[in-house]
Coordinates of C-alpha atoms in Angstrom, one line a residue:
X13 CA 0.4 22.0 10.0
X14 CA -1.8 20.9 7.1
X15 CA -1.3 21.6 3.4
X16 CA -4.2 21.3 1.0
X17 CA -2.2 20.4 -2.1
X18 CA -3.8 17.1 -3.2
X19 CA -1.0 15.5 -5.2
X20 CA 2.3 15.8 -7.0
X21 CA 1.6 16.3 -10.7
X22 CA 3.1 13.9 -13.2
X23 CA 6.4 15.1 -14.7
X24 CA 5.9 17.4 -17.7
X25 CA 7.2 14.7 -20.1
X26 CA 4.5 12.3 -18.8
X27 CA 1.5 14.6 -18.7
X28 CA 0.3 13.6 -22.2
X29 CA 0.9 9.9 -21.5
X30 CA -1.1 10.3 -18.2
X31 CA -4.2 11.7 -19.8
X32 CA -4.0 9.3 -22.7
X33 CA -3.8 6.3 -20.4
X34 CA -6.6 7.6 -18.2
X35 CA -8.9 8.2 -21.2
X36 CA -8.1 4.7 -22.5
X37 CA -9.0 3.1 -19.1
X38 CA -12.1 5.1 -18.3
X39 CA -15.1 2.8 -18.2
X40 CA -17.5 3.3 -21.1
X41 CA -20.4 1.4 -19.6
X42 CA -21.3 3.9 -17.0
X43 CA -22.3 7.6 -16.7
X44 CA -20.8 7.8 -13.2
X45 CA -18.6 10.8 -12.5
X46 CA -15.1 9.8 -11.2
X47 CA -13.1 12.1 -8.9
X48 CA -10.4 11.2 -6.4
X49 CA -10.8 12.2 -2.8
X50 CA -9.4 15.6 -2.0
X51 CA -6.8 14.7 0.6
X52 CA -4.5 16.9 2.7
X53 CA -0.8 16.7 3.3
X54 CA 0.2 16.9 6.9
X55 CA 3.7 18.2 7.7
X56 CA 6.1 16.2 9.7
X57 CA 9.7 17.5 9.9
X58 CA 10.8 20.7 8.2
X59 CA 12.8 19.9 5.1
X60 CA 16.6 20.3 5.4
X61 CA 18.8 21.5 2.5
X62 CA 20.7 18.3 2.3
X63 CA 19.3 14.8 1.9
X64 CA 17.4 13.1 -1.0
X65 CA 13.6 13.1 -0.8
X66 CA 11.8 9.8 -1.6
X67 CA 8.0 9.5 -1.9
X68 CA 6.6 6.1 -1.0
X69 CA 3.0 4.8 -1.4
X70 CA 1.6 1.6 0.2
X71 CA -1.8 0.3 -0.8
X72 CA -3.9 -2.8 -0.4
X73 CA -5.6 -2.6 -3.8
X74 CA -8.3 -5.3 -3.1
X75 CA -7.8 -8.5 -5.1
X76 CA -10.4 -8.8 -7.9
X77 CA -10.8 -12.4 -6.8
X78 CA -12.2 -11.2 -3.4
X79 CA -14.8 -8.9 -4.7
X80 CA -17.9 -11.1 -4.3
X81 CA -20.9 -9.0 -3.6
X82 CA -24.5 -9.5 -2.5
X83 CA -26.9 -9.3 0.5
X84 CA -25.2 -12.2 2.2
X85 CA -21.6 -11.6 0.9
X86 CA -18.9 -9.0 1.4
X87 CA -19.5 -5.5 0.1
X88 CA -23.2 -6.0 0.5
X89 CA -24.0 -2.3 0.0
X90 CA -21.5 -1.7 -2.8
X91 CA -23.0 -1.3 -6.2
X92 CA -21.9 -4.2 -8.4
X93 CA -20.3 -2.0 -11.1
X94 CA -18.1 -0.4 -8.4
X95 CA -16.5 -3.8 -7.9
X96 CA -15.9 -4.6 -11.6
X97 CA -12.3 -4.7 -12.7
X98 CA -13.0 -2.3 -15.6
X99 CA -14.3 0.2 -13.1
X100 CA -11.7 -0.3 -10.3
X101 CA -8.6 -0.4 -12.5
X102 CA -9.3 3.1 -13.8
X103 CA -9.4 4.6 -10.3
X104 CA -6.4 2.6 -9.0
X105 CA -4.1 3.7 -11.8
X106 CA -5.4 7.3 -11.7
X107 CA -4.6 7.5 -8.0
X108 CA -1.2 5.9 -8.3
X109 CA 0.0 8.1 -11.1
X110 CA -1.5 11.3 -9.7
X111 CA 0.8 11.1 -6.7
X112 CA 3.8 9.9 -8.7
X113 CA 5.6 8.0 -5.9
X114 CA 9.1 6.9 -6.3
X115 CA 8.1 3.5 -4.9
X116 CA 4.7 1.8 -4.9
X117 CA 4.1 -1.1 -2.5
X118 CA 0.9 -3.2 -3.2
X119 CA -0.8 -5.9 -1.2
X120 CA -3.6 -8.1 -2.3
X121 CA -2.5 -7.7 -5.9
X122 CA -3.8 -10.4 -8.3
X123 CA -3.5 -8.2 -11.4
X124 CA 0.3 -7.8 -11.4
X125 CA 0.6 -8.0 -15.2
X126 CA -1.8 -5.1 -15.7
X127 CA -0.1 -2.9 -13.1
X128 CA 3.3 -3.8 -14.5
X129 CA 2.2 -2.9 -18.1
X130 CA 0.5 0.4 -17.2
X131 CA 3.0 1.6 -14.6
X132 CA 5.8 0.7 -17.0
X133 CA 4.5 3.4 -19.4
X134 CA 5.6 5.9 -16.7
X135 CA 9.0 4.5 -16.0
X136 CA 8.3 2.0 -13.3
X137 CA 9.6 -1.6 -12.9
X138 CA 8.4 -4.0 -10.3
X139 CA 8.5 -7.5 -8.8
X140 CA 5.7 -9.7 -7.5
X141 CA 5.4 -12.7 -5.3
X142 CA 2.2 -14.7 -4.6
X143 CA 1.1 -15.1 -1.0
X144 CA 0.9 -18.7 0.3
X145 CA -2.5 -20.3 0.1
X146 CA -4.1 -17.4 -1.8
X147 CA -8.0 -17.7 -1.7
X148 CA -8.2 -15.9 -5.1
X149 CA -7.3 -19.1 -6.9
X150 CA -10.7 -20.6 -6.3
X151 CA -12.8 -17.5 -6.7
X152 CA -15.0 -17.0 -9.8
X153 CA -14.8 -13.2 -9.5
X154 CA -11.3 -13.3 -10.9
X155 CA -11.5 -14.7 -14.4
X156 CA -7.7 -15.3 -14.5
X157 CA -7.8 -17.5 -11.4
X158 CA -4.4 -16.1 -10.3
X159 CA -3.2 -15.9 -6.7
X160 CA -3.0 -12.5 -5.0
X161 CA 0.3 -11.4 -3.4
X162 CA 2.6 -8.5 -2.8
X163 CA 4.2 -6.3 -5.4
X164 CA 6.8 -3.5 -5.2
X165 CA 7.4 -1.0 -8.1
X166 CA 10.2 1.5 -8.2
X167 CA 10.8 4.4 -10.6
X168 CA 13.8 3.7 -12.9
X169 CA 14.8 7.4 -13.0
X170 CA 15.6 7.1 -9.3
X171 CA 16.4 3.5 -8.4
X172 CA 18.1 0.4 -9.7
X173 CA 17.3 -3.1 -8.4
X174 CA 20.0 -5.0 -6.6
X175 CA 18.2 -8.0 -5.2
X176 CA 14.8 -9.6 -4.4
X177 CA 14.4 -11.5 -1.2
X178 CA 11.3 -13.3 0.2
X179 CA 10.1 -16.2 2.3
X180 CA 7.1 -17.3 4.2
X181 CA 6.6 -16.0 7.7
X182 CA 6.6 -18.7 10.3
X183 CA 5.1 -19.0 13.8
X184 CA 7.0 -20.0 16.9
X185 CA 6.5 -23.7 16.0
X186 CA 8.1 -23.0 12.6
X187 CA 4.9 -23.6 10.7
X188 CA 3.6 -21.2 8.0
X189 CA 1.5 -18.3 9.1
X190 CA 0.1 -18.1 5.5
X191 CA 1.8 -14.8 5.1
X192 CA 4.8 -13.7 3.0
X193 CA 7.7 -11.4 3.7
X194 CA 8.8 -9.8 0.4
X195 CA 11.5 -7.2 -0.1
X196 CA 13.4 -5.3 -2.8
X197 CA 16.9 -4.1 -2.2
X198 CA 17.4 -1.0 -4.3
X199 CA 20.1 1.6 -5.0
X200 CA 19.3 5.3 -5.2
X201 CA 20.9 6.4 -8.4
X202 CA 21.9 9.8 -7.3
X203 CA 24.6 8.5 -4.9
X204 CA 24.2 4.7 -4.7
X205 CA 22.5 4.9 -1.3
X206 CA 21.0 1.4 -0.6
X207 CA 17.3 1.1 0.4
X208 CA 15.5 -2.0 1.5
X209 CA 11.7 -1.9 0.9
X210 CA 9.7 -4.6 2.7
X211 CA 6.1 -5.6 2.5
X212 CA 3.7 -8.2 4.0
X213 CA 0.0 -8.9 4.3
X214 CA -1.0 -10.6 7.5
X215 CA -4.1 -12.7 8.2
X216 CA -7.0 -10.6 9.5
X217 CA -9.7 -11.5 12.0
X218 CA -9.9 -11.7 15.8
X219 CA -9.0 -15.4 15.9
X220 CA -5.7 -14.7 14.1
X221 CA -4.2 -12.3 16.5
X222 CA -1.7 -14.8 17.9
X223 CA -0.7 -15.8 14.3
X224 CA -0.2 -12.1 13.4
X225 CA 1.9 -11.5 16.4
X226 CA 4.2 -14.4 15.7
X227 CA 4.4 -13.3 12.0
X228 CA 5.5 -9.9 13.1
X229 CA 8.2 -11.5 15.3
X230 CA 9.4 -13.4 12.3
X231 CA 9.2 -10.3 10.1
X232 CA 11.8 -8.7 12.3
X233 CA 14.0 -11.8 11.9
X234 CA 13.5 -11.7 8.1
X235 CA 14.8 -8.0 8.1
X236 CA 17.7 -8.9 10.3
X237 CA 18.6 -11.8 8.0
X238 CA 18.6 -9.6 4.9
X239 CA 19.2 -6.0 5.7
X240 CA 22.7 -4.6 5.5
X241 CA 23.7 -2.1 8.2
X242 CA 24.0 0.9 5.8
X243 CA 20.7 0.3 4.1
X244 CA 17.7 2.6 4.6
X245 CA 14.6 0.7 5.5
X246 CA 10.9 1.3 4.8
X247 CA 8.1 -1.2 5.5
X248 CA 4.7 -0.9 3.8
X249 CA 2.2 -3.5 5.0
X250 CA -1.4 -4.5 5.7
X251 CA -1.0 -5.9 9.2
X252 CA -4.7 -7.0 9.4
X253 CA -5.1 -5.4 12.8
X254 CA -5.5 -2.0 14.6
X255 CA -2.5 -0.3 16.2
X256 CA -3.6 -1.3 19.8
X257 CA -3.0 -5.0 19.0
X258 CA 0.1 -7.0 19.8
X259 CA 1.7 -7.4 16.4
X260 CA 1.7 -3.6 15.6
X261 CA 2.9 -2.8 19.1
X262 CA 5.8 -5.3 18.7
X263 CA 7.0 -3.7 15.4
X264 CA 6.8 -0.3 17.0
X265 CA 9.4 -1.4 19.5
X266 CA 11.9 -1.4 16.6
X267 CA 10.6 0.9 14.0
X268 CA 8.6 4.1 13.8
X269 CA 5.0 4.3 12.3
X270 CA 5.0 7.1 9.8
X271 CA 1.5 8.3 10.5
X272 CA 1.8 8.0 14.3
X273 CA 5.0 10.1 14.0
X274 CA 3.6 12.8 11.7
X275 CA 0.2 13.0 13.5
X276 CA 1.8 13.6 17.0
X277 CA 1.0 10.2 18.4
X278 CA -2.3 9.7 16.7
X279 CA -3.3 7.2 14.0
X280 CA -5.6 7.7 11.0
X281 CA -9.2 7.1 11.9
X282 CA -9.3 4.3 9.3
X283 CA -7.3 2.9 6.4
X284 CA -10.1 0.5 5.3
X285 CA -13.9 1.0 5.5
X286 CA -16.4 -1.5 4.0
X287 CA -19.8 -3.0 4.6
X288 CA -20.3 -6.6 5.3
X289 CA -23.4 -8.6 6.2
X290 CA -22.7 -8.4 9.9
X291 CA -22.0 -4.7 9.8
X292 CA -19.5 -2.1 8.9
X293 CA -15.8 -2.7 9.2
X294 CA -13.7 0.4 9.9
X295 CA -10.1 -0.4 10.7
X296 CA -6.6 1.1 10.7
X297 CA -4.8 -2.0 9.3
X298 CA -2.3 -0.5 7.0
X299 CA 1.1 0.9 7.9
X300 CA 4.2 2.7 6.7
X301 CA 7.1 2.1 9.0
X302 CA 10.7 3.2 8.8
X303 CA 14.1 3.3 10.6
X304 CA 14.3 6.8 12.0
X305 CA 18.1 6.7 12.4
X306 CA 18.4 7.0 8.6
X307 CA 15.2 8.7 7.4
X308 CA 13.0 11.6 8.5
X309 CA 9.3 12.2 7.6
X310 CA 8.6 15.4 5.7
X311 CA 4.9 14.9 5.2
X312 CA 2.1 12.3 5.0
X313 CA -1.1 12.2 3.0
X314 CA -4.0 12.2 5.5
X315 CA -7.1 10.0 4.9
X316 CA -10.3 11.4 3.5
X317 CA -12.7 13.0 6.0
X318 CA -15.7 11.0 4.7
X319 CA -16.1 8.1 2.2
X320 CA -19.8 8.1 1.4
X321 CA -22.7 6.0 2.7
X322 CA -21.8 2.8 0.8
X323 CA -18.2 3.1 2.0
X324 CA -15.4 1.6 -0.1
X325 CA -14.8 1.0 -3.0
X326 CA -16.8 3.7 -4.8
X327 CA -16.4 6.4 -7.5
X328 CA -13.6 8.1 -5.6
X329 CA -11.5 5.1 -4.6
X330 CA -11.0 1.8 -6.4
X331 CA -10.2 -0.3 -3.3
X332 CA -11.7 -1.0 0.1
X333 CA -8.5 0.5 1.5
X334 CA -7.1 4.0 1.0
X335 CA -3.5 4.4 0.0
X336 CA -0.9 5.8 2.4
X337 CA 1.7 8.1 1.0
X338 CA 4.7 9.8 2.7
X339 CA 7.7 11.9 1.7
X340 CA 10.9 10.9 3.4
X341 CA 14.2 12.7 3.5
X342 CA 17.5 10.8 3.9
X343 CA 19.4 11.9 6.9
X344 CA 22.9 13.1 5.8

């Protein structure tokens, strides 16, 4: 069953702050009309009377340091202004706040200070860790020259932070896979229910399939090392590969994929769609996973039906990935 409600409105005490911030961030150097994609909610389980509901978003927000554009570069059909930080930050924040998740998980984040400041105005706190060997450090497109990495934000009206854990993911030879496992251990304020939120961003490309598979194996070990038995668990990640590949399949042996679960065994047709010199890249690389012994999926936000001829990013989405959003209910 599909619901057409596009988003959860900001709380009443934040509405004025929402519009004030959006007006502050709106680019002044363009006449483009900005409007977020109209996306549909897809129902999973019917809601039970008991059990807290938690909304979680995961999103690869496209590091500004990786936005090089041109006929022989990535995003070769994307207008240059659609890749500027002034342009993209407006759309990114507008989409995050419009859905008001309780937890926001970001990959490829090289503007953590910006997100921390702006999301902080709406009651969020977060933590960040740079990924190993970030290519952003040497890219001229990011004037700050900062590495990208993973960030997790939580709304302070619902969660308190207990602990931050992280380490590099290793291959079977115990060498770095150039990927990071990063997690926040939180407490739900209503009843002190513990929740572990995990993220990673794995190396993309056909040549890296073995590396991703071994990183997924080590991600399971990271969770075993750090997760307490009573903790709820959600994983938001960019696995750098489609669901048919080995790493994703390996994780599915232990955890459930939220979208596969809610869409009756299907996956979104894409989570990233961009144009590069050798052709279009349309992949389903991003995932939300969970432990179904502790959580149930109420609904998920389906992907847009179409993204326009220049693909992503554009005037409707500030990244080359779309965000994934789901409502979970704690099993009582």
